[in-house]
Short mmCIF file of C-alpha atoms and ligand atoms in Angstrom, two decimals:
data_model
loop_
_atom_site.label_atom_id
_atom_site.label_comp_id
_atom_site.label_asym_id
_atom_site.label_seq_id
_atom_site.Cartn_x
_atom_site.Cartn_y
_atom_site.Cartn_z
CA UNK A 1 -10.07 5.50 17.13
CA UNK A 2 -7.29 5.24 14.66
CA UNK A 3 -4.76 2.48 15.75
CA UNK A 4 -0.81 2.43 15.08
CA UNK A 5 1.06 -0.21 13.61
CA UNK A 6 2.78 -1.45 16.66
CA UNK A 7 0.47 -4.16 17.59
CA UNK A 8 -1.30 -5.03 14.13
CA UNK A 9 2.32 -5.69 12.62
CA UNK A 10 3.17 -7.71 15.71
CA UNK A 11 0.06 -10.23 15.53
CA UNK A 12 1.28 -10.40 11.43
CA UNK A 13 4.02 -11.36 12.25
CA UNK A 14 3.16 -13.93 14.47
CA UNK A 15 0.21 -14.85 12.81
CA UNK A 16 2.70 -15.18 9.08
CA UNK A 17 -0.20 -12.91 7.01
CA UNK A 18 0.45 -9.66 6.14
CA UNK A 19 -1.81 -6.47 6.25
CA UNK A 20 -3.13 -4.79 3.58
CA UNK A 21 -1.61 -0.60 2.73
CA UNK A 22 -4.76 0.65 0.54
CA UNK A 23 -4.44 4.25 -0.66
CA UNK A 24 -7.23 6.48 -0.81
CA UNK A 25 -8.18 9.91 -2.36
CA UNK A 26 -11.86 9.92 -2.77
CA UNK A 27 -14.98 8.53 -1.17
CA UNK A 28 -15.82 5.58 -3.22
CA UNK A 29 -12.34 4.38 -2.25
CA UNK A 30 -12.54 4.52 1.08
CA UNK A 31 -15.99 2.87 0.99
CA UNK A 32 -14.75 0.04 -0.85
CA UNK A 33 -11.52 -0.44 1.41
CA UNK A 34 -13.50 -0.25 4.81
CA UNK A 35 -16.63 -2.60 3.29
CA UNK A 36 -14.13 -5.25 2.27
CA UNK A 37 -11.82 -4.89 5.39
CA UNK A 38 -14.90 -5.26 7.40
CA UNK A 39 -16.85 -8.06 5.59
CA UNK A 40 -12.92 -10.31 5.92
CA UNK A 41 -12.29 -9.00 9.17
CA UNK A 42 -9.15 -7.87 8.28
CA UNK A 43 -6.77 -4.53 10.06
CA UNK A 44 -6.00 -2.06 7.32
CA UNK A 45 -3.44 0.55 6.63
CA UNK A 46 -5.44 3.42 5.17
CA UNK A 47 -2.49 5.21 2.61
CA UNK A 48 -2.87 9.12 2.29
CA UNK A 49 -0.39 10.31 -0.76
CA UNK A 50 1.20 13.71 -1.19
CA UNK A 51 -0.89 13.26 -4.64
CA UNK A 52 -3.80 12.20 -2.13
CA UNK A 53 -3.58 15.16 -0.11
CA UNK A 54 -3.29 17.34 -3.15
CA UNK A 55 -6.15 16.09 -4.87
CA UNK A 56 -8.70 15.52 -1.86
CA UNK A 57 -7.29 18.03 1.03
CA UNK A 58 -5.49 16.86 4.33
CA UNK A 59 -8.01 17.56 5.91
CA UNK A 60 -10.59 15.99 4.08
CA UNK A 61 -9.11 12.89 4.14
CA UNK A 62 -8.11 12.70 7.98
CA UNK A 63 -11.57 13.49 8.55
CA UNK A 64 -13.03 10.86 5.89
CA UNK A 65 -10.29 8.33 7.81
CA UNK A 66 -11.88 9.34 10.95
CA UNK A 67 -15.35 8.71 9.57
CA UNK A 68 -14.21 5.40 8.79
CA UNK A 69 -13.69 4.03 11.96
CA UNK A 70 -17.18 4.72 13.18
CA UNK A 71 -18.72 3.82 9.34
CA UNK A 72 -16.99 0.12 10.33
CA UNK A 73 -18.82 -0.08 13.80
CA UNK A 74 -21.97 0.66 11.87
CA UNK A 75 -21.29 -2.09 9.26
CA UNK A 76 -20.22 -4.82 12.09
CA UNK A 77 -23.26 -6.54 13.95
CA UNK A 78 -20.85 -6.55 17.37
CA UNK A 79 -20.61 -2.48 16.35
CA UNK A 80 -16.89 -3.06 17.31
CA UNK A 81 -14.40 -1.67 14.42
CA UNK A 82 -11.72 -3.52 12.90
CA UNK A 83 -7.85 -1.87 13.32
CA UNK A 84 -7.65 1.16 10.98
CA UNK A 85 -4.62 3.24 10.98
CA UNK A 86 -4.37 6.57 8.85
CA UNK A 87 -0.88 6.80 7.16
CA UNK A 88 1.30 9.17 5.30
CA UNK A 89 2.53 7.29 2.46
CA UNK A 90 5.76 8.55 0.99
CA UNK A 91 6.41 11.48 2.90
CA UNK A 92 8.75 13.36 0.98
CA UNK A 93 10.49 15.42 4.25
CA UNK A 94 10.47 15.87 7.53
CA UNK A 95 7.51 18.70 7.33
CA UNK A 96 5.26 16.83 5.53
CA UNK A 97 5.70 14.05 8.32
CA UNK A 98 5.23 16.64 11.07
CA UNK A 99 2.27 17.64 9.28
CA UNK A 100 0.83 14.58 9.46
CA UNK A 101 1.74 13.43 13.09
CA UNK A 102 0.32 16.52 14.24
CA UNK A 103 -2.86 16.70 12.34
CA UNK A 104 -3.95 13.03 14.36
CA UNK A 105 -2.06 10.54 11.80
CA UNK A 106 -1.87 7.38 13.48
CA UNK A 107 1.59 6.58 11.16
CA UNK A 108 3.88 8.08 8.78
CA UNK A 109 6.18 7.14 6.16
CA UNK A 110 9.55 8.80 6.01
CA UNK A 111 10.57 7.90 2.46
CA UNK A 112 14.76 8.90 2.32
CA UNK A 113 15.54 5.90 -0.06
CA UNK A 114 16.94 8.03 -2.97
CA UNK A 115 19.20 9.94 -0.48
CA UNK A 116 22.99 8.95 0.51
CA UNK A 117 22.97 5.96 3.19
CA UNK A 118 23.82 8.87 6.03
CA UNK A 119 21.56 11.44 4.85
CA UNK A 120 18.62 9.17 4.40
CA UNK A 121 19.42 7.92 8.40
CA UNK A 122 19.66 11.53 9.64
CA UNK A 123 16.28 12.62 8.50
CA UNK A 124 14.52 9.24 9.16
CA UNK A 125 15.76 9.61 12.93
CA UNK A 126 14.51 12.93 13.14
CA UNK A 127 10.79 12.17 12.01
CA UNK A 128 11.20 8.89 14.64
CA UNK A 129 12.27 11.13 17.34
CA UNK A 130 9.30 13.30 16.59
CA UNK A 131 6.41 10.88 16.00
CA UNK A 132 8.06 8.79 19.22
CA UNK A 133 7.66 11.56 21.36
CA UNK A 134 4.07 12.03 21.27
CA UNK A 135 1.77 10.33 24.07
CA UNK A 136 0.07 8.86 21.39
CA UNK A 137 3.09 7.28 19.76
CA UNK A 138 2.66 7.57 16.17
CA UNK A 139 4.87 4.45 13.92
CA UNK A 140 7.30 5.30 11.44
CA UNK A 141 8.21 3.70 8.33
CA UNK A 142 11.43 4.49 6.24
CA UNK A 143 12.63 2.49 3.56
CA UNK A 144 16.51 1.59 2.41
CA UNK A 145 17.05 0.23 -1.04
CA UNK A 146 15.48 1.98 -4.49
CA UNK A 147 12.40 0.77 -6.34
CA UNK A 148 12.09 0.85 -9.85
CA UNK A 149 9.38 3.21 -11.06
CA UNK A 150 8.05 6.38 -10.05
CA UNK A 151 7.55 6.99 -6.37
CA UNK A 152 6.20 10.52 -6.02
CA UNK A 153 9.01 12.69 -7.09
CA UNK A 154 11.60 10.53 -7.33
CA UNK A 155 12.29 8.31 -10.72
CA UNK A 156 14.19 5.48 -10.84
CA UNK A 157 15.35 3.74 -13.69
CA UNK A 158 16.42 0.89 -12.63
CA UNK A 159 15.47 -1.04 -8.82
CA UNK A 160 18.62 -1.40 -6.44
CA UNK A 161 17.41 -3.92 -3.92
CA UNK A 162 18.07 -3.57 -0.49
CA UNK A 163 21.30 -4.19 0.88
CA UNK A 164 20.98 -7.03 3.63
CA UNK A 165 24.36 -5.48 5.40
CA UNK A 166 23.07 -2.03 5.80
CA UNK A 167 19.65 -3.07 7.20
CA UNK A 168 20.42 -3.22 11.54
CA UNK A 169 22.91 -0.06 11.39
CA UNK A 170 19.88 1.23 9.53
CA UNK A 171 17.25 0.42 12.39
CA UNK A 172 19.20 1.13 15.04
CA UNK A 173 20.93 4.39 13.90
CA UNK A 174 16.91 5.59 13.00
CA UNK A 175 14.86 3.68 15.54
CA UNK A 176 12.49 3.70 12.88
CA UNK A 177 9.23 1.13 13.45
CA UNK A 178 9.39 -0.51 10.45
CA UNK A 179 11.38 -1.15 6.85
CA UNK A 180 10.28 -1.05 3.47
CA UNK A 181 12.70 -2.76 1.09
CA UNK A 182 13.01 -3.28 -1.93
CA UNK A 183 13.35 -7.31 -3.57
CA UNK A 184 12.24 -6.74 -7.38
CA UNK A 185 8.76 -4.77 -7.21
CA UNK A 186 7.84 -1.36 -8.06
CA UNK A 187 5.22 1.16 -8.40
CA UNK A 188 2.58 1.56 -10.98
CA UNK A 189 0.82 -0.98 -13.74
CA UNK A 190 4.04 -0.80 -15.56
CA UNK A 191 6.32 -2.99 -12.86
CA UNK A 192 8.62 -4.13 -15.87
CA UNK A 193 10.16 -3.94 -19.41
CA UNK A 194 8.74 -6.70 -21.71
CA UNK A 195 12.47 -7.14 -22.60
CA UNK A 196 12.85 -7.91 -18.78
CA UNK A 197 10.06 -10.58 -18.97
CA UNK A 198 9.12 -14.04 -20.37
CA UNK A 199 6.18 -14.57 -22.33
CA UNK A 200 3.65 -17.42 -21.75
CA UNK A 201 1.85 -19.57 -23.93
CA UNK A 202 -0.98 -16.89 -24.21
CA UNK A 203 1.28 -14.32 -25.13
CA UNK A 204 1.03 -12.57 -21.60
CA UNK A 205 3.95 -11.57 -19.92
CA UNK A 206 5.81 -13.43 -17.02
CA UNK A 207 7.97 -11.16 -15.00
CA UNK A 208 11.29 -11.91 -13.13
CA UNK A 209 10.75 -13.03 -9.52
CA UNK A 210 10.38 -11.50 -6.92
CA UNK A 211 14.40 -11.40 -4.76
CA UNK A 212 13.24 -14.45 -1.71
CA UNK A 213 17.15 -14.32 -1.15
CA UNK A 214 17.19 -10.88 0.25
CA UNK A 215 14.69 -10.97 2.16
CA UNK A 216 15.27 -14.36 3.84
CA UNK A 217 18.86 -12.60 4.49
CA UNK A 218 17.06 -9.71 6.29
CA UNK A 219 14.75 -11.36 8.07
CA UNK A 220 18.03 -13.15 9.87
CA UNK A 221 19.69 -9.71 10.38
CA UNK A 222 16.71 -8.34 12.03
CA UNK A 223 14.46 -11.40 13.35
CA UNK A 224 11.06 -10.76 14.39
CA UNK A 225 10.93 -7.06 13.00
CA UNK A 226 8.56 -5.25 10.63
CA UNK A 227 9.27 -5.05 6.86
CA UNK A 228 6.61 -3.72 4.23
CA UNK A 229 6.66 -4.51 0.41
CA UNK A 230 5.08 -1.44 -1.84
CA UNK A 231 4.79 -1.51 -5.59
CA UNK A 232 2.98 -4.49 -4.86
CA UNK A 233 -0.32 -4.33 -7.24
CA UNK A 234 -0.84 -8.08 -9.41
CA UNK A 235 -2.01 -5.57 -12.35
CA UNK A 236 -4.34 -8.56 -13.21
CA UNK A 237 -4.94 -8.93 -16.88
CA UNK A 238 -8.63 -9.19 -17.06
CA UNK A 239 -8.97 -5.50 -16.25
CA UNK A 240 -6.38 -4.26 -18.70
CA UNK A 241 -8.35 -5.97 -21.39
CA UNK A 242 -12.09 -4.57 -20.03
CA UNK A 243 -9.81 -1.13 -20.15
CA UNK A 244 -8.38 -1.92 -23.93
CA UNK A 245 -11.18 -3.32 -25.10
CA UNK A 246 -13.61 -0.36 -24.22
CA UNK A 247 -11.43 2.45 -25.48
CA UNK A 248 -8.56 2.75 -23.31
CA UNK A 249 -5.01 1.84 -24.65
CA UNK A 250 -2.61 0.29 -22.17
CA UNK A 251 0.53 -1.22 -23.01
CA UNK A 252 2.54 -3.90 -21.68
CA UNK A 253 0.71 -3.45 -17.85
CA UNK A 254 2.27 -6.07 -15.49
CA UNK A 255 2.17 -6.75 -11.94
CA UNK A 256 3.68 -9.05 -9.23
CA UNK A 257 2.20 -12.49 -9.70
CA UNK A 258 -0.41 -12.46 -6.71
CA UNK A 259 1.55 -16.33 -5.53
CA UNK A 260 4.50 -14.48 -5.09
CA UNK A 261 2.89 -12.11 -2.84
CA UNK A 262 1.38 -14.71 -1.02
CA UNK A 263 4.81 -16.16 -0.41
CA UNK A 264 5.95 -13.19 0.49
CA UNK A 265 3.52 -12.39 3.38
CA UNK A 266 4.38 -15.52 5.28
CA UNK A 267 7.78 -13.68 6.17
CA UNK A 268 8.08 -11.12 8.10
CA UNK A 269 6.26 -8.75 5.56
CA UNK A 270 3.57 -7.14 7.77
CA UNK A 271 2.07 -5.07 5.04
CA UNK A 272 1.99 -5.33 1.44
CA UNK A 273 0.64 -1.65 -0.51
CA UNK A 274 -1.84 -2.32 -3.15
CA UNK A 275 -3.25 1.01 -5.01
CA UNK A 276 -2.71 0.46 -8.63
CA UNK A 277 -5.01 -2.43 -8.86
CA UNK A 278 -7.77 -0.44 -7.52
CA UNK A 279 -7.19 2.11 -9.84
CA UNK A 280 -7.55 -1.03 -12.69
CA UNK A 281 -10.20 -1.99 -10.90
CA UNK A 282 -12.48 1.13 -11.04
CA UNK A 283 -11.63 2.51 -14.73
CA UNK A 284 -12.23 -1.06 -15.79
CA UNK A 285 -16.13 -0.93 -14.56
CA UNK A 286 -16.28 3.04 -15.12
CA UNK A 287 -15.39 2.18 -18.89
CA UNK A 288 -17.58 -0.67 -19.25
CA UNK A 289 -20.47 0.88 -17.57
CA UNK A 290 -20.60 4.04 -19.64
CA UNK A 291 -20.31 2.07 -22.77
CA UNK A 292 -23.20 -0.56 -21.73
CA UNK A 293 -25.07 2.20 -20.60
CA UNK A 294 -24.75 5.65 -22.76
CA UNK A 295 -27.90 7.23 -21.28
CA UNK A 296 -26.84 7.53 -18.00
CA UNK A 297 -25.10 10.79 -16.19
CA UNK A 298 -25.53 9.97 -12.80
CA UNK A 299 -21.84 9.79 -11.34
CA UNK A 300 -23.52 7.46 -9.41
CA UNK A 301 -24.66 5.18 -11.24
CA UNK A 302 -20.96 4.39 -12.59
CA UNK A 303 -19.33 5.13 -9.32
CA UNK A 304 -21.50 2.69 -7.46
CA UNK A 305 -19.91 -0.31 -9.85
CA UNK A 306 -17.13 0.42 -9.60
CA UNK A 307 -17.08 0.96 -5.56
CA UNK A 308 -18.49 -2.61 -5.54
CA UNK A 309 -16.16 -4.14 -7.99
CA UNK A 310 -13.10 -2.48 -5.95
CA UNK A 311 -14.48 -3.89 -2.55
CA UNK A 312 -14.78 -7.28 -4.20
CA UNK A 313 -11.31 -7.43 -5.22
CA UNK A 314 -10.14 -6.43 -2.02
CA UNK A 315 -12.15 -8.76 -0.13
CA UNK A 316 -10.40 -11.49 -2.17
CA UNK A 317 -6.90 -9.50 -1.90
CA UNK A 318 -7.24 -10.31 2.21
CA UNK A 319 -8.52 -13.47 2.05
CA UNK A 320 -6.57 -15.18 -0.58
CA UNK A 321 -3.19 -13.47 -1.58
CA UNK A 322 -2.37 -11.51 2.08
CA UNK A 323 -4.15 -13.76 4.68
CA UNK A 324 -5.52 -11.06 6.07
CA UNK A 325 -9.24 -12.16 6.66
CA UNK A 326 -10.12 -12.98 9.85
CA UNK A 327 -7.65 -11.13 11.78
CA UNK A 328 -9.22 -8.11 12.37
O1 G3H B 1 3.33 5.02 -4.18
C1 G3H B 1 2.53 5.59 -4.89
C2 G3H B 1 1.07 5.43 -4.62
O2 G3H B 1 0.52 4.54 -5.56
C3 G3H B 1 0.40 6.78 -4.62
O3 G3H B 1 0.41 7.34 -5.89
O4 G3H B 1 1.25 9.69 -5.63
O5 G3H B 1 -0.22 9.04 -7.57
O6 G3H B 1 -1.17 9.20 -5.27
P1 G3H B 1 0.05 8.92 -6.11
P1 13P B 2 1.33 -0.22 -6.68
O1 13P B 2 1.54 0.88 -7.70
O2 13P B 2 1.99 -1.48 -7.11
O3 13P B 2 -0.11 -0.43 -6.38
O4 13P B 2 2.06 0.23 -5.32
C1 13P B 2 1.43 1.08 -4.39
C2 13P B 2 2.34 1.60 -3.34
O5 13P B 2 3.43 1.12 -3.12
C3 13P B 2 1.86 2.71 -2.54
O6 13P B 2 2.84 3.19 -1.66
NA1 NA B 3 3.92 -11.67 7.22
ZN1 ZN B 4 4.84 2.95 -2.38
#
């Protein structure tokens, strides 16, 4: 069945690789997450949005989730699965968490980081006291510190990292599982302002790095404890230019440099959310596929691509750039 994150973040840590947070919302998705996670052997966080569950149905999804686990026996030769957990990513209150923990998630996010310090603590220790309480234990993720970007509702203009002197009060005033911080990334294919960048010989812009500083200094506050990076897609170039160059239009897309991400999961970074480069990923084949091919209608027959191109690159996500592979 579906695993928590107790003992896959544990062997992370121990093991300095960090596990990959894919979101899903539709079929193909999921396919393409369990086939890679399966072929590298690697645990996986399986990321259900509020846009998720608007789009695709609670339900739908828990059931797709559960579906998973038993499509990854089928796909292993030892018809063992790898570690899948289901979890609410950026749960916006404590009902959507309750939702979730009682519906059969294996985790859920509490996501308080644009509140006050206090108020933020109060509501995170009320979804940990909840999900705790079940016999099944469901893990809990808050986050402290704003990222840049859009995250669900809540816009902010500019990142405020994590403060490294707030971070045990935090975790012991919650009793929250795990921390998501916030050292320079942020959500969507947009991560930063050209004016914020460098540009390269090519012309392609270089973004600021990522803050090492803060999270060496919270990795000494709380040793041997669970922190998660999101806003972490690489937003790699070759599929904004497939994108541009047959018909979409984006503008100054940039990522975290996939080294820096590397770097980052031999701390004590247990997982590391990727969604936006899957979404790169499929409208990237889906474009070039319809132009190459103008006679076809068959959903399939672009959907299929693109399923296969999103499995490769998170195949190579786990083995190269989280370290993943192999640990399932
Ligand atoms: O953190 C945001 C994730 O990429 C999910 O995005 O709310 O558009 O599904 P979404
Ligand atoms: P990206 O937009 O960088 O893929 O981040 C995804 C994320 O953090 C999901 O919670
Ligand atoms: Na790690
Ligand atoms: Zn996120």
């Amino acid at each position: 069945g579906l695993v928590n994150t107790k003992e896959i973040y544990a062997k992370a840590i121990a093991g300095k690789y960090a596990i990959p947070g894919y979101n899903f919302n539709n079929m193909e998705q999921l396919q393409a997450i369990i086939r890679a996670c399966v072929e590298t052997e690697s645990p996986v966080v399986l990321q259900v949005s509020k846009g998720a569950r608007n789009y695709a149905n609670e339900t739908m999804l828990r059931y797709m989730a559960q579906g998973a686990v038993e499509y990854a026996k089928e796909l292993r030769e030892d018809h063992k699965s790898i570690p899948i957990t289901l979890h609410l990513d950026h749960g916006g209150n404590f009902e959507i968490c309750k939702a979730c923990i009682d519906s059969g998630f294996s985790s859920v996010m509490y996501d308080g980081s644009s509140l006050p310090f206090d108020e933020n603590i109060a509501i995170s220790k009320k979804v940990v006291e909840y999900a705790h309480s079940r016999n099944d234990y469901v893990t809990v993720e808050c986050e402290l510190g704003v990222l840049a970007g859009v995250e669900d509702d809540v816009s902010a203009e500019v990142s405020h990292y994590t403060k490294p002197e707030e971070v045990i009060e935090f975790k012991e005033r919650t009793g929250c599982d795990n921390l998501a911080i916030s050292i320079g990334t942020s959500h969507g294919a947009n991560k930063f302002k050209p004016e914020q960048c460098t540009r390269n010989e090519e012309g392609i812009l270089v973004p600021p790095p990522l803050a090492f500083n803060i999270l060496e200094e919270i990795e000494q506050k709380l040793p041997g404890f669970p922190i998660v990076l999101h806003g972490s897609s690489s937003v790699p170039q070759s599929y904004v230019k497939t994108i541009n160059s047959f018909g979409g239009s984006l503008k100054d897309a940039v990522g975290i440099p996939e080294p820096q991400l590397r770097k980052a999961a031999q701390y004590n970074v247990c997982k590391i959310n990727i969604d936006s480069d899957g979404r790169l990923a499929m409208t990237a084949t889906i474009r070039k596929t319809m132009h190459d091919k103008p006679g076809e209608f068959d959903p399939r027959k672009y959907l299929g691509p693109a399923r296969d191109e999103l499995a490769k690159m998170y195949a190579r996500k786990n083995r190269e750039v989280l370290g993943s592979a192999g640990h399932a």
